[in-house]
Short mmCIF file of C-alpha atoms and ligand atoms in Angstrom, two decimals:
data_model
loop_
_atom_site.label_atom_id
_atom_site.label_comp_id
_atom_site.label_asym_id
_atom_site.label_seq_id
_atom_site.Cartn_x
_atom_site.Cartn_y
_atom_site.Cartn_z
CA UNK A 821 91.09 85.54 150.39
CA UNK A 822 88.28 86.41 152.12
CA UNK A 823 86.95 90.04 152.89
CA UNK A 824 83.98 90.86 154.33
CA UNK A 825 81.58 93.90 152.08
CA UNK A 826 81.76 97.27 153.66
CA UNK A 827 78.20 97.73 153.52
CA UNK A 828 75.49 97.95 150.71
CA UNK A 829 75.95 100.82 147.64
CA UNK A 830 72.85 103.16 147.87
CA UNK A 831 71.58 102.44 144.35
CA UNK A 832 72.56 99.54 142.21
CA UNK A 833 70.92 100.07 138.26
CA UNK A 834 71.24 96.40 135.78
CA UNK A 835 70.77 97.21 132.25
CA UNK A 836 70.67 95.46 128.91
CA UNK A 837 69.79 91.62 130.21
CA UNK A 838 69.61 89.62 127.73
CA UNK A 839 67.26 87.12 129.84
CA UNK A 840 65.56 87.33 133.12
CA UNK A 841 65.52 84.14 134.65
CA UNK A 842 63.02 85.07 138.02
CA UNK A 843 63.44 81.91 140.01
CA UNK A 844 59.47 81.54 140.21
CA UNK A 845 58.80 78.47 138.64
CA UNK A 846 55.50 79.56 138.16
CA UNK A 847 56.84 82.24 135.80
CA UNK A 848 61.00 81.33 135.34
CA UNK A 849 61.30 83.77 132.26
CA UNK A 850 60.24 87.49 132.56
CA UNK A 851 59.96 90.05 129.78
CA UNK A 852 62.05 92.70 131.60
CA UNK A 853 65.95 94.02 130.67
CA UNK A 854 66.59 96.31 133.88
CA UNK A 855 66.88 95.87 137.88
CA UNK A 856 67.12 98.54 140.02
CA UNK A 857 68.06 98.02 143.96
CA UNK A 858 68.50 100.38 146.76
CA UNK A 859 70.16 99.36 150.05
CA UNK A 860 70.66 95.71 149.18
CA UNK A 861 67.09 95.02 148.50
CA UNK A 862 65.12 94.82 144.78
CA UNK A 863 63.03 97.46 144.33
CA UNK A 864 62.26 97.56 140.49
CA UNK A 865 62.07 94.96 137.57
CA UNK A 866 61.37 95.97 134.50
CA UNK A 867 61.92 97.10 130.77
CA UNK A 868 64.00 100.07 130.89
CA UNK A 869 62.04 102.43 129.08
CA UNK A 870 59.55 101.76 132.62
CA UNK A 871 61.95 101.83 135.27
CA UNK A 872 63.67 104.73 136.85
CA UNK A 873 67.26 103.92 136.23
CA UNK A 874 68.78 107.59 137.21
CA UNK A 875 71.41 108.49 140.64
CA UNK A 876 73.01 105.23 140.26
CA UNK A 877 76.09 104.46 142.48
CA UNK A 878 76.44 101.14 140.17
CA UNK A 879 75.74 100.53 137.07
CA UNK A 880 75.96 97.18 135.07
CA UNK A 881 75.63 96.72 132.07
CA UNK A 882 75.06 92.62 131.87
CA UNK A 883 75.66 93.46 127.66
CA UNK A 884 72.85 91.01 126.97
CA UNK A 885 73.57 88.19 129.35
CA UNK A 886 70.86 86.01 131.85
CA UNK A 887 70.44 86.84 135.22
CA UNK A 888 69.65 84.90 137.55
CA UNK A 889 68.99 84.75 141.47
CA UNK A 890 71.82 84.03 143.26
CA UNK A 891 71.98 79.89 143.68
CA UNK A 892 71.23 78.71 147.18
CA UNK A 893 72.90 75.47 148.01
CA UNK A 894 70.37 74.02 150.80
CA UNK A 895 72.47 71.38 152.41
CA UNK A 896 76.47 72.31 153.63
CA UNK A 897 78.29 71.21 156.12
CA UNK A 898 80.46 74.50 157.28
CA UNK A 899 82.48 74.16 160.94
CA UNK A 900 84.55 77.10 161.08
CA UNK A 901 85.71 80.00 159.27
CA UNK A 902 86.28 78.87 155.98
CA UNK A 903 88.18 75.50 156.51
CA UNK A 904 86.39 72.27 156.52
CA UNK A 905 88.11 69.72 158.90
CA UNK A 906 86.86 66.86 156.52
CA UNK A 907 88.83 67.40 153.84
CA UNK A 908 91.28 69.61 155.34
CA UNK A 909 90.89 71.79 152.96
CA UNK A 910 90.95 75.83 153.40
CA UNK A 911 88.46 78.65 150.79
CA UNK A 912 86.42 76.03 150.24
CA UNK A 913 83.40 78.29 150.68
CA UNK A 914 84.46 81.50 148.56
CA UNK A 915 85.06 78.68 145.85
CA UNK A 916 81.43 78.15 145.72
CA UNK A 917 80.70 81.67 145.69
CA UNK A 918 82.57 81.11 142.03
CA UNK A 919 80.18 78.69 141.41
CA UNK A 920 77.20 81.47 141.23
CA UNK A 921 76.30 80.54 145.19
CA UNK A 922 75.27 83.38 147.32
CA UNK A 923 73.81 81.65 150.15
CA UNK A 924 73.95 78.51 151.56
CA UNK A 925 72.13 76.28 154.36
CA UNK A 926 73.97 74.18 157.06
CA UNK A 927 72.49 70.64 157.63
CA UNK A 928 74.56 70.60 160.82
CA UNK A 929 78.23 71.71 161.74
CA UNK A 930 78.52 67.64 161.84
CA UNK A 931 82.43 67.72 161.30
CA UNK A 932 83.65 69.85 164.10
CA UNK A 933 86.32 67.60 165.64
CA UNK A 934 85.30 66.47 169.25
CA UNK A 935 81.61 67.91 168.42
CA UNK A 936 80.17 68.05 171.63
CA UNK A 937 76.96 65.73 171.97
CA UNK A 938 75.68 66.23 175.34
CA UNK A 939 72.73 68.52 175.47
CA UNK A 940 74.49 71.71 177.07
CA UNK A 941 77.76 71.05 174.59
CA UNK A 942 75.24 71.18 171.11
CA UNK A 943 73.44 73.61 172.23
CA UNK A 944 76.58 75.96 172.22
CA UNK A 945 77.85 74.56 169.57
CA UNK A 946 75.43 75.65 167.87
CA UNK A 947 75.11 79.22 169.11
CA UNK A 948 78.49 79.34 168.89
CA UNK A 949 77.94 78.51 164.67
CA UNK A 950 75.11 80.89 163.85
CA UNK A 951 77.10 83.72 165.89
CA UNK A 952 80.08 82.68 164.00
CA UNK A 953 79.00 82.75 160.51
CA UNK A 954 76.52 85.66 161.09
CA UNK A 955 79.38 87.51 161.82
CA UNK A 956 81.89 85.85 159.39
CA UNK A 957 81.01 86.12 155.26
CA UNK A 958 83.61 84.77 153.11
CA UNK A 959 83.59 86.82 149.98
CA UNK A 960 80.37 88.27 151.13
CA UNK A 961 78.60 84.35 151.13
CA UNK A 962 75.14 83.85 153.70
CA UNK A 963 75.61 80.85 155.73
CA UNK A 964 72.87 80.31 157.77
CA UNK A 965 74.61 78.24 160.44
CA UNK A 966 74.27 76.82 163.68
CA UNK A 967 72.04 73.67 163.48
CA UNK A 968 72.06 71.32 165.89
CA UNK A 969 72.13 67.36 165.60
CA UNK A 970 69.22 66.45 168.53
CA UNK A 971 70.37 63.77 170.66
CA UNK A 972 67.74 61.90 173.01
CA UNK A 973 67.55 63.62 175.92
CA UNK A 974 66.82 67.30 174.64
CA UNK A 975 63.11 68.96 175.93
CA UNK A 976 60.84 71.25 174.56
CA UNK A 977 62.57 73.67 176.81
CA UNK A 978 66.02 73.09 174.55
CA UNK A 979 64.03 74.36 171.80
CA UNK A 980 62.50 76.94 173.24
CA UNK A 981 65.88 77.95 174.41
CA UNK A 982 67.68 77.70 171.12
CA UNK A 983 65.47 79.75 169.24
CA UNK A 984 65.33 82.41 172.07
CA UNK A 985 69.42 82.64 171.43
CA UNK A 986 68.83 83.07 167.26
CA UNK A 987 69.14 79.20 166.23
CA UNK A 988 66.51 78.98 163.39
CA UNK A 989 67.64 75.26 162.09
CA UNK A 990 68.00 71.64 162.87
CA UNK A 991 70.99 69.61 161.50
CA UNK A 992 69.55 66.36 159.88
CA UNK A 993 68.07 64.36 162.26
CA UNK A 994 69.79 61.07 162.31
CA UNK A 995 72.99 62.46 162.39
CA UNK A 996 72.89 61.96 166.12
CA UNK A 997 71.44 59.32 168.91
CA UNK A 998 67.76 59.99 167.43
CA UNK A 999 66.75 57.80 164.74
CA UNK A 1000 63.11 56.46 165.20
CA UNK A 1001 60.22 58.45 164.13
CA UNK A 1002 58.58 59.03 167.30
CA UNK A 1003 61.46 60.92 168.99
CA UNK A 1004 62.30 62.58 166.21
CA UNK A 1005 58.45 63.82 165.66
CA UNK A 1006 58.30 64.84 169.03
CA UNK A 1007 61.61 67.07 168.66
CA UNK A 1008 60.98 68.40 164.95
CA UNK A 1009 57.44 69.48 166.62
CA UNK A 1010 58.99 71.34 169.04
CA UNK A 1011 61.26 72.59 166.83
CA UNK A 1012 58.33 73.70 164.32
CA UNK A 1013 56.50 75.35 167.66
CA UNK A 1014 59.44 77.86 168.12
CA UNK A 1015 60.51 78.85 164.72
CA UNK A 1016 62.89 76.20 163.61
CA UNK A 1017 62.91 74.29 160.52
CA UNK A 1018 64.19 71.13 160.81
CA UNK A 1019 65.46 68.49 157.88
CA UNK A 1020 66.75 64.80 158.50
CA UNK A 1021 69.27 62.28 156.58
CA UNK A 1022 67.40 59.91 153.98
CA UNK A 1023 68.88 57.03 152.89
CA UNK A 1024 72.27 54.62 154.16
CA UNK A 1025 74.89 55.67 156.16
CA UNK A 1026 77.07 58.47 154.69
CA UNK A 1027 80.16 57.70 156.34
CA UNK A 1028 81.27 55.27 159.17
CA UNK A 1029 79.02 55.92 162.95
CA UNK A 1030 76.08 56.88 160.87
CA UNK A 1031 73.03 55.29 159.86
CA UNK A 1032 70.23 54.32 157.81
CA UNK A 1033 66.65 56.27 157.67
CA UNK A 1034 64.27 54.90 155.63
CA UNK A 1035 60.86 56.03 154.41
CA UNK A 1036 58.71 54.83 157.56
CA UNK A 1037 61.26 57.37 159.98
CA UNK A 1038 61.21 60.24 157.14
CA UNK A 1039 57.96 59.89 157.05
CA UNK A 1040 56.86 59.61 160.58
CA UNK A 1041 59.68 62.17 161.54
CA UNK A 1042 57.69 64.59 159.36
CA UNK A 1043 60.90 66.94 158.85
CA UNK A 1044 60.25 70.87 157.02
CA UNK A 1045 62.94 69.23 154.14
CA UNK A 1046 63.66 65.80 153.21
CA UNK A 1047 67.38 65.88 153.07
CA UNK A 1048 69.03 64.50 150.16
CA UNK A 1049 65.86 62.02 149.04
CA UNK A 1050 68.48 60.98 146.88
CA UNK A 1051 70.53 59.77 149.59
CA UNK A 1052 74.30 60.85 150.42
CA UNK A 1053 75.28 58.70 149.40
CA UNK A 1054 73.25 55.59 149.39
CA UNK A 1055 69.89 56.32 148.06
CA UNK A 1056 67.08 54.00 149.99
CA UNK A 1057 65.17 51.80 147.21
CA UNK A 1058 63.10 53.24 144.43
CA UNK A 1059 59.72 52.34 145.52
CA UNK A 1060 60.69 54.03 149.00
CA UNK A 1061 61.61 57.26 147.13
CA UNK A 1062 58.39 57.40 145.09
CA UNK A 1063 56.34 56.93 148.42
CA UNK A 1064 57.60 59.84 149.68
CA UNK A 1065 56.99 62.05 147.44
CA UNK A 1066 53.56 60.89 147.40
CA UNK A 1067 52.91 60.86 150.94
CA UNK A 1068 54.74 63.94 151.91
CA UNK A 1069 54.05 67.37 151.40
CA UNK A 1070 57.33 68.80 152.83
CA UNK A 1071 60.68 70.16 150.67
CA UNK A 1072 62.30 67.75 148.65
CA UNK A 1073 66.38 68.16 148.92
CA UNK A 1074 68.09 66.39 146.11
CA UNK A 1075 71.76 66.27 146.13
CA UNK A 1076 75.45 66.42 144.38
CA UNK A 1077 76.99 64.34 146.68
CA UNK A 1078 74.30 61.66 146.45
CA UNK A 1079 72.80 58.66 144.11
CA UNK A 1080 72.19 60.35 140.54
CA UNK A 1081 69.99 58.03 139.33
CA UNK A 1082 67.73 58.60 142.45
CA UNK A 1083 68.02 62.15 141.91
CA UNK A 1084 67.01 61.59 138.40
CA UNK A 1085 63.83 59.26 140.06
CA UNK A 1086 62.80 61.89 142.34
CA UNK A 1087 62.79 64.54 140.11
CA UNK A 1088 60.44 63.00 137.80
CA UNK A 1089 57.78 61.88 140.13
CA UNK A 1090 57.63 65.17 141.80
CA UNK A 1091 57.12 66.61 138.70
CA UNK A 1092 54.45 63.89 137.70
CA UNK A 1093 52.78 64.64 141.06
CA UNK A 1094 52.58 68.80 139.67
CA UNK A 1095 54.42 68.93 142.74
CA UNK A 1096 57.65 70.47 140.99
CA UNK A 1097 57.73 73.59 143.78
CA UNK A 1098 58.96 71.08 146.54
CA UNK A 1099 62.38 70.17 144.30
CA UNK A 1100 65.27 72.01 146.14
CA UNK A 1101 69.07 71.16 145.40
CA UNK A 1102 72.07 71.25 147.56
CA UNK A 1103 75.69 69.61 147.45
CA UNK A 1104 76.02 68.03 150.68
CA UNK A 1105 79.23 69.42 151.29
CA UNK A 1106 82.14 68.95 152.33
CA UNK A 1107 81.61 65.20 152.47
CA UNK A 1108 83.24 61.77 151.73
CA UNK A 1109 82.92 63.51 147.87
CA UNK A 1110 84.78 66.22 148.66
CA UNK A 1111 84.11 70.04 147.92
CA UNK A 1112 82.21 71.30 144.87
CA UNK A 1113 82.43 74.54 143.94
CA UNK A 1114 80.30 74.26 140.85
CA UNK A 1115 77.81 71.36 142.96
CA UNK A 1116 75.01 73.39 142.08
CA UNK A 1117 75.27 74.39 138.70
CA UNK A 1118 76.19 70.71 137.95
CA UNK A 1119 72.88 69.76 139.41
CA UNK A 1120 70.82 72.15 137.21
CA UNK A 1121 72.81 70.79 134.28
CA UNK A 1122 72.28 66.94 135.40
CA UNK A 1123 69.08 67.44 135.77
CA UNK A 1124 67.92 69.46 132.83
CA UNK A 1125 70.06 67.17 130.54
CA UNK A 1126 69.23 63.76 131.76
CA UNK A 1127 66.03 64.50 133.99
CA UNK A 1128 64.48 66.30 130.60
CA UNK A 1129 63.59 69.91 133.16
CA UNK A 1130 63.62 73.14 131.43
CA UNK A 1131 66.61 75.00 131.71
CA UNK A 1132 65.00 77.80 133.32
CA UNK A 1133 62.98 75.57 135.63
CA UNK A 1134 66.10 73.55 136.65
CA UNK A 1135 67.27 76.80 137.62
CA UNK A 1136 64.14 77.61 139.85
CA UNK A 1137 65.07 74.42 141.92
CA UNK A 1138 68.06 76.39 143.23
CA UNK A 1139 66.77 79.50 143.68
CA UNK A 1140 62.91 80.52 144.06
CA UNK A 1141 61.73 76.85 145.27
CA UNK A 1142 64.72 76.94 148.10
CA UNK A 1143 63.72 80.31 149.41
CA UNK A 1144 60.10 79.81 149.53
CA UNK A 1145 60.38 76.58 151.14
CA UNK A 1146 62.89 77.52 153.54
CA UNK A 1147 61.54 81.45 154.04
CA UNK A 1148 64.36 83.19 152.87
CA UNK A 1149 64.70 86.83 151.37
CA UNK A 1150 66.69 85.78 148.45
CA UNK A 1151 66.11 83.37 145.53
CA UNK A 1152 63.39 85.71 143.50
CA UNK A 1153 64.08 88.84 141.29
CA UNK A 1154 61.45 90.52 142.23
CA UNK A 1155 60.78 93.76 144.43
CA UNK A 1156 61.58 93.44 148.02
CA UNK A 1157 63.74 90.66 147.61
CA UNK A 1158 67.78 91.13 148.94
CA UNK A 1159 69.50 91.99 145.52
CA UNK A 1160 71.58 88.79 145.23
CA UNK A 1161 72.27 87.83 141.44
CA UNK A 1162 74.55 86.19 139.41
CA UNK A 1163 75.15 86.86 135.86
CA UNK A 1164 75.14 83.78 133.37
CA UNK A 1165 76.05 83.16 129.72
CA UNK A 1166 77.32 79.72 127.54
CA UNK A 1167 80.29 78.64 127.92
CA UNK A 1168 83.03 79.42 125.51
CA UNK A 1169 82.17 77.19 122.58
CA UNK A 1170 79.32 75.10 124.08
CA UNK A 1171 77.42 73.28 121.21
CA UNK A 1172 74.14 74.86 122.69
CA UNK A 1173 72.42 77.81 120.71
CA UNK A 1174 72.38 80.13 124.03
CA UNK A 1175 72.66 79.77 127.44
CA UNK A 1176 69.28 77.69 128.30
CA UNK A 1177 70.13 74.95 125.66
CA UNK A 1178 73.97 75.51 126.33
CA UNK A 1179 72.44 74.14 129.81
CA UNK A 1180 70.19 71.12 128.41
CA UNK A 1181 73.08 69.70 126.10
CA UNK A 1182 74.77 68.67 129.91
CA UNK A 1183 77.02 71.98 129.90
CA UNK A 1184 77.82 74.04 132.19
CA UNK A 1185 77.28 78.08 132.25
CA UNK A 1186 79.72 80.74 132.73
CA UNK A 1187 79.21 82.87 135.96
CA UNK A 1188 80.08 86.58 134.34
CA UNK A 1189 79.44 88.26 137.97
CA UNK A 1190 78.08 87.75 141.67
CA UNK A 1191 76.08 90.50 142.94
CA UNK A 1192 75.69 90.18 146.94
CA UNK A 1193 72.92 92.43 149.06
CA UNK A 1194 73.85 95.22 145.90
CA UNK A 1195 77.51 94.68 146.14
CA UNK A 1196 79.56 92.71 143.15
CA UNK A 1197 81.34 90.03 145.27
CA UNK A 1198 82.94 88.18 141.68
CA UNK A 1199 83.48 89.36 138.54
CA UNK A 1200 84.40 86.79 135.83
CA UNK A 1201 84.33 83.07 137.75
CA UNK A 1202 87.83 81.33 138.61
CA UNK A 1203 85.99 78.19 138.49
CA UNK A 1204 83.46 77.97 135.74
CA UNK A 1205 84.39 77.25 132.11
CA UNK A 1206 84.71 81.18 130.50
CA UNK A 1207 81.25 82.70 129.92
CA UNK A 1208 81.03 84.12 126.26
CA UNK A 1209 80.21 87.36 127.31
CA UNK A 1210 80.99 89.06 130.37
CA UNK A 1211 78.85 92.33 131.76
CA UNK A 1212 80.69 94.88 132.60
CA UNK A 1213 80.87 97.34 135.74
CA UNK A 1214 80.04 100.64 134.49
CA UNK A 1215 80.61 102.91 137.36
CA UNK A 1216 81.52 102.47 141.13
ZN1 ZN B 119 73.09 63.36 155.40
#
């Protein structure tokens, strides 16, 4: 079920892409048909004529399909391995890796039964979580795990202490005993001094013991991402949403497992404000809702079908604006950049004329392959409707 990659192929060569979606949204389309990595990492994008394509260990040839960054799903809830306690359910995360995810971002280990929730106890928790799933790849996935709920109580020295031991996030604040801005300023501060980027729960209560944050915490709180402005799942009132995105400058985490309509509100004023680089996505799962494997790509679809985005720029939102905005490596084809991909194309008798329209009708794509740090974690998806056309490994 779930095997760990042996380590990185020297040189990975992509050839014949049919469309290079970059994940920049200042630039989601490039004129290039060929990627070249070495070691995991991007080191050439290009037309192939340009590139040096020669002593590959890999070769694919993607016969003419879109590829993509791998999707980043910004807000999960892992606890252990890969079993989630809330729906008892086991492979929930190398199911999303079928859904074109290659890395995702914990908003707190909040379902661990008996989570500890004195100072000393989350504070190992935690530790305990980014060691864990550091360590521990299903399928080959990122999880960047281990991030603590604060609780009133913790100093700047907890901080200080965390991010000594490798903790580089905060669950969502509100999750725990803090839940008025002032505290929670004062902790995502310290947070912010030591490395830590720190996100909070907008909106109602998601499930029984927790609560609401509304605009005046969110905003006061002053959190690196606004997590789930669409709420998850009660969404705080419109006028609340609109404020902040007005007022804020931070990330802007919309949702599957939250209000669609708000999702569909947010959206559109960020992109009224030109402020369309702070749009990130994420499932919010496990939850109440469940598991999705495909949470992701049904949020590009949503929103490029209803919201009226781009294909290509809905696609940005889960890739290029979620690294840049949370500092990862990932999320861009471009040089440097860890060589995480995954290979799209229409659906099996989608009404749409290729895959971006496929996309804006409301359907989903096909995931052909998943490409991990240089290494093919999935060929054709168990969970996506059949892509058209596959690409195809050429060598090992
Ligand atoms: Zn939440």
């Amino acid at each position: 079920m779930a095997n760990e990659p042996a380590h990185a192929p020297a040189r990975l060569v992509i050839r014949n892409i049919g469309l290079m979606l970059s994940g920049d949204i200042g630039q989601p389309i490039l004129d290039a048909d060929t990627v070249v990595a070495q070691d995991g990492k991007i080191t050439a994008v290009g037309k192939a004529k340009d590139v040096d394509t020669s002593e590959a260990t890999v070769t694919i040839d993607a016969n003419g399909t879109a590829l993509a960054p791998g999707l980043i799903d910004s807000h999960v809830h892992p606890v252990a391995g890969d079993w989630t306690p809330r729906q008892n359910q086991t492979g929930w995360i190398d199911s999303c890796l079928h859904g074109g995810v290659t890395t995702m971002v914990s908003a707190g280990e909040v379902h661990m039964p008996g989570r500890p929730k004195d100072v000393a106890g989350l504070k190992a928790m935690a530790i305990f979580a980014q060691r864990a799933f550091t360590a521990f790849r299903p399928g080959g996935m990122k999880i960047l795990a281990g991030a603590p709920v604060v609780e009133h109580g913790m100093c700047e020295e907890d901080f200080k202490e965390l991010a000594a031991a490798g903790v580089i996030l905060l669950g969502e604040i509100g999750l725990g005993s803090v839940k008025d801005g002032t505290t929670a300023f004062q902790m995502v501060s310290w947070a912010r001094k030591y490395g830590i980027q720190s996100t909070i729960h907008t909106g109602g209560p998601s499930i029984p013991g927790s609560s609401l944050i509304d605009k005046d915490v969110v905003l006061a709180a002053d959190t690196d991402v606004i997590g789930h402005i669409n709420g998850g799942h009660t969404a705080l009132p419109d006028d609340q949403i609109t404020t902040i995105c007005e007022r804020s400058p931070r990330a802007l985490e919309v949702v599957h497992n939250g209000n669609e309509r708000a999702a569909l509100l947010a959206v559109r004023t960020a992109r009224e404000l030109n402020h369309g680089e702070r749009i990130i996505l994420g499932t919010d799962c496990p939850a109440g809702s469940g598991v999705q494997p495909l949470g992701i790509l049904r949020m590009i679809s949503m929103l490029s079908s209803l919201g009226d985005v781009p294909a290509e720029t809905a696609i940005c939102f889960a890739t290029g604006n979620t690294a840049r905005q949370r500092k990862l490596d990932c999320g861009l084809i471009e040089a440097g950049r860890a060589a995480n991909f995954v290979f799209l194309d229409k659906a099996q008798h989608s009404g749409g004329k290729g895959l971006l329209d496929s996309i804006q009708k409301g359907d989903l794509p096909g995931v052909g392959m998943v490409v991990i740090d240089g290494l093919v974690s999935v060929q054709r998806s168990r969970n996506t409707p059949p892509a058209t056309v596959l690409p195809a490994l050429v060598t090992r």
